[in-house]
């Protein structure tokens, strides 16, 4: 079956953060929204079908996690990522950011140090700060158009840190970390007594020829010293259902986390969360392959368009997912002027690069998970705005 990702769906009026919060955030409603990380494609049809079918019953009582929830995760993780896990290794979390907050609360005390590698998905440091832990920033290095880890710096920075929050793959840089890089992270963190949280929410959207290495499979040190978070929410476009999970191999870490979660019933999911995960993972292979291929087409389209029409803006080519970090430094604008260019001249709503840390200065993050015609229109508007700069 061929799925249609070219269809333009009007999302206005659905209380969508990406679409309906544009006006309150930018004070205008004439911008193409290309910011919040969800897709403008229809949520995978088998997920919608499963929810509709359940709604037909018309009694929405208390519900436990269906057997298919854990079985489908075990099968998916095995088939897609080559990781053999047992059902008891799973803990439901109502979203990954909340999951990170729970880990911070469970495994650290106020004032403890938590490391992040900016530019990085901002809730990593915001949640840490709001929970009154100290954020240690160990910046990535941009070299030949890709982000890398400066391991000398990493080794120094991580000393004394209780946790490392790793975006694997990376947002906003789109890097798929290599096994060698992950193995070094695992070794260093094991020695420094730093627990690794590997946030793998974008893993299923890894773009060929890249392959996602799951952190826990990297080495024995990685397996024993990590919590891995996964979710079908990005890949199948269902983040509004807040259904994710942690996989913890280490018995001691798992028991501690589960005890913490159960004490406040944080690990109790809801009816639609369980059903949707099971539906996505039980029927998702073909749809996912097609959406990944469409996204890759959009990445190629953006790369070619920028090279041919807006050469002063360089893209960090994502190896996974649909977020593109645009390097706009050659335009010679300060951050305020850059935002002005995108909003007032190009009529586009992107994430300001500095949202992800001061290292994002001169950058903007573009979400290309939209029909190609919309992407083309957006790039045309950007091209015109850049021409008008001169
Ligand atoms: C790296 C990363 N982690 C977590 C999230 C959000 O996860 P959730 O909606 O499950 O809290 C995002 C969303 O963009 C993300 O990019």
PDB file of N, CA, C and O in Angstrom, residues 324-328 335 338-339 342-343 348 350-353 356 360 362-366:
ATOM      1  N   UNK A 324      16.114  20.038  10.867  1.00  0.00           N
ATOM      2  CA  UNK A 324      17.362  20.471  10.207  1.00  0.00           C
ATOM      3  C   UNK A 324      17.870  21.736  10.885  1.00  0.00           C
ATOM      4  O   UNK A 324      17.152  22.743  10.968  1.00  0.00           O
ATOM      5  N   UNK A 325      19.103  21.658  11.358  1.00  0.00           N
ATOM      6  CA  UNK A 325      19.714  22.832  11.967  1.00  0.00           C
ATOM      7  C   UNK A 325      20.363  23.634  10.834  1.00  0.00           C
ATOM      8  O   UNK A 325      21.247  23.126  10.130  1.00  0.00           O
ATOM      9  N   UNK A 326      19.873  24.853  10.671  1.00  0.00           N
ATOM     10  CA  UNK A 326      20.354  25.696   9.582  1.00  0.00           C
ATOM     11  C   UNK A 326      21.434  26.637  10.104  1.00  0.00           C
ATOM     12  O   UNK A 326      21.192  27.400  11.044  1.00  0.00           O
ATOM     13  N   UNK A 327      22.580  26.576   9.484  1.00  0.00           N
ATOM     14  CA  UNK A 327      23.691  27.446   9.861  1.00  0.00           C
ATOM     15  C   UNK A 327      23.575  28.723   9.029  1.00  0.00           C
ATOM     16  O   UNK A 327      23.851  28.725   7.837  1.00  0.00           O
ATOM     17  N   UNK A 328      23.151  29.799   9.690  1.00  0.00           N
ATOM     18  CA  UNK A 328      22.872  31.050   8.969  1.00  0.00           C
ATOM     19  C   UNK A 328      23.946  32.099   9.235  1.00  0.00           C
ATOM     20  O   UNK A 328      23.747  33.288   8.972  1.00  0.00           O
ATOM     21  N   UNK A 335      21.281  37.571  16.289  1.00  0.00           N
ATOM     22  CA  UNK A 335      20.151  36.646  16.476  1.00  0.00           C
ATOM     23  C   UNK A 335      18.798  37.340  16.322  1.00  0.00           C
ATOM     24  O   UNK A 335      17.857  36.778  15.775  1.00  0.00           O
ATOM     25  N   UNK A 338      18.235  37.864  12.713  1.00  0.00           N
ATOM     26  CA  UNK A 338      17.968  36.578  12.073  1.00  0.00           C
ATOM     27  C   UNK A 338      16.500  36.168  12.291  1.00  0.00           C
ATOM     28  O   UNK A 338      15.807  35.739  11.357  1.00  0.00           O
ATOM     29  N   UNK A 339      16.055  36.335  13.512  1.00  0.00           N
ATOM     30  CA  UNK A 339      14.650  36.024  13.803  1.00  0.00           C
ATOM     31  C   UNK A 339      13.717  36.923  13.002  1.00  0.00           C
ATOM     32  O   UNK A 339      12.683  36.487  12.502  1.00  0.00           O
ATOM     33  N   UNK A 342      13.427  35.648   9.429  1.00  0.00           N
ATOM     34  CA  UNK A 342      12.567  34.468   9.262  1.00  0.00           C
ATOM     35  C   UNK A 342      11.092  34.818   9.480  1.00  0.00           C
ATOM     36  O   UNK A 342      10.237  34.366   8.739  1.00  0.00           O
ATOM     37  N   UNK A 343      10.823  35.617  10.495  1.00  0.00           N
ATOM     38  CA  UNK A 343       9.422  35.878  10.843  1.00  0.00           C
ATOM     39  C   UNK A 343       8.834  36.980   9.960  1.00  0.00           C
ATOM     40  O   UNK A 343       7.853  36.767   9.239  1.00  0.00           O
ATOM     41  N   UNK A 348       7.972  32.740   8.287  1.00  0.00           N
ATOM     42  CA  UNK A 348       8.156  31.349   8.713  1.00  0.00           C
ATOM     43  C   UNK A 348       8.344  31.300  10.227  1.00  0.00           C
ATOM     44  O   UNK A 348       8.998  32.177  10.800  1.00  0.00           O
ATOM     45  N   UNK A 350      10.131  29.187  12.842  1.00  0.00           N
ATOM     46  CA  UNK A 350      11.122  28.139  13.142  1.00  0.00           C
ATOM     47  C   UNK A 350      11.548  28.291  14.594  1.00  0.00           C
ATOM     48  O   UNK A 350      11.230  29.293  15.238  1.00  0.00           O
ATOM     49  N   UNK A 351      12.313  27.326  15.110  1.00  0.00           N
ATOM     50  CA  UNK A 351      12.894  27.491  16.444  1.00  0.00           C
ATOM     51  C   UNK A 351      14.188  28.283  16.325  1.00  0.00           C
ATOM     52  O   UNK A 351      15.054  27.946  15.503  1.00  0.00           O
ATOM     53  N   UNK A 352      14.301  29.295  17.162  1.00  0.00           N
ATOM     54  CA  UNK A 352      15.531  30.075  17.272  1.00  0.00           C
ATOM     55  C   UNK A 352      16.644  29.132  17.763  1.00  0.00           C
ATOM     56  O   UNK A 352      16.460  28.415  18.757  1.00  0.00           O
ATOM     57  N   UNK A 353      17.782  29.137  17.096  1.00  0.00           N
ATOM     58  CA  UNK A 353      18.872  28.226  17.458  1.00  0.00           C
ATOM     59  C   UNK A 353      19.325  28.348  18.906  1.00  0.00           C
ATOM     60  O   UNK A 353      19.770  27.359  19.511  1.00  0.00           O
ATOM     61  N   UNK A 356      18.427  26.122  22.015  1.00  0.00           N
ATOM     62  CA  UNK A 356      19.125  24.867  22.331  1.00  0.00           C
ATOM     63  C   UNK A 356      20.469  25.104  23.018  1.00  0.00           C
ATOM     64  O   UNK A 356      21.271  24.193  23.161  1.00  0.00           O
ATOM     65  N   UNK A 360      23.875  27.688  19.785  1.00  0.00           N
ATOM     66  CA  UNK A 360      22.963  27.739  18.634  1.00  0.00           C
ATOM     67  C   UNK A 360      22.842  29.134  18.041  1.00  0.00           C
ATOM     68  O   UNK A 360      22.004  29.369  17.165  1.00  0.00           O
ATOM     69  N   UNK A 362      23.176  32.060  15.663  1.00  0.00           N
ATOM     70  CA  UNK A 362      23.419  32.078  14.217  1.00  0.00           C
ATOM     71  C   UNK A 362      22.720  30.923  13.496  1.00  0.00           C
ATOM     72  O   UNK A 362      22.847  30.781  12.282  1.00  0.00           O
ATOM     73  N   UNK A 363      21.974  30.114  14.273  1.00  0.00           N
ATOM     74  CA  UNK A 363      21.284  28.946  13.695  1.00  0.00           C
ATOM     75  C   UNK A 363      19.765  29.077  13.879  1.00  0.00           C
ATOM     76  O   UNK A 363      19.291  29.769  14.777  1.00  0.00           O
ATOM     77  N   UNK A 364      19.041  28.368  13.035  1.00  0.00           N
ATOM     78  CA  UNK A 364      17.592  28.220  13.195  1.00  0.00           C
ATOM     79  C   UNK A 364      17.275  26.744  12.957  1.00  0.00           C
ATOM     80  O   UNK A 364      17.931  26.100  12.131  1.00  0.00           O
ATOM     81  N   UNK A 365      16.255  26.222  13.676  1.00  0.00           N
ATOM     82  CA  UNK A 365      15.898  24.813  13.464  1.00  0.00           C
ATOM     83  C   UNK A 365      14.617  24.701  12.640  1.00  0.00           C
ATOM     84  O   UNK A 365      13.583  25.229  13.010  1.00  0.00           O
ATOM     85  N   UNK A 366      14.748  23.986  11.541  1.00  0.00           N
ATOM     86  CA  UNK A 366      13.649  23.834  10.582  1.00  0.00           C
ATOM     87  C   UNK A 366      13.067  22.425  10.674  1.00  0.00           C
ATOM     88  O   UNK A 366      13.803  21.443  10.595  1.00  0.00           O
TER      89      UNK A 366
END
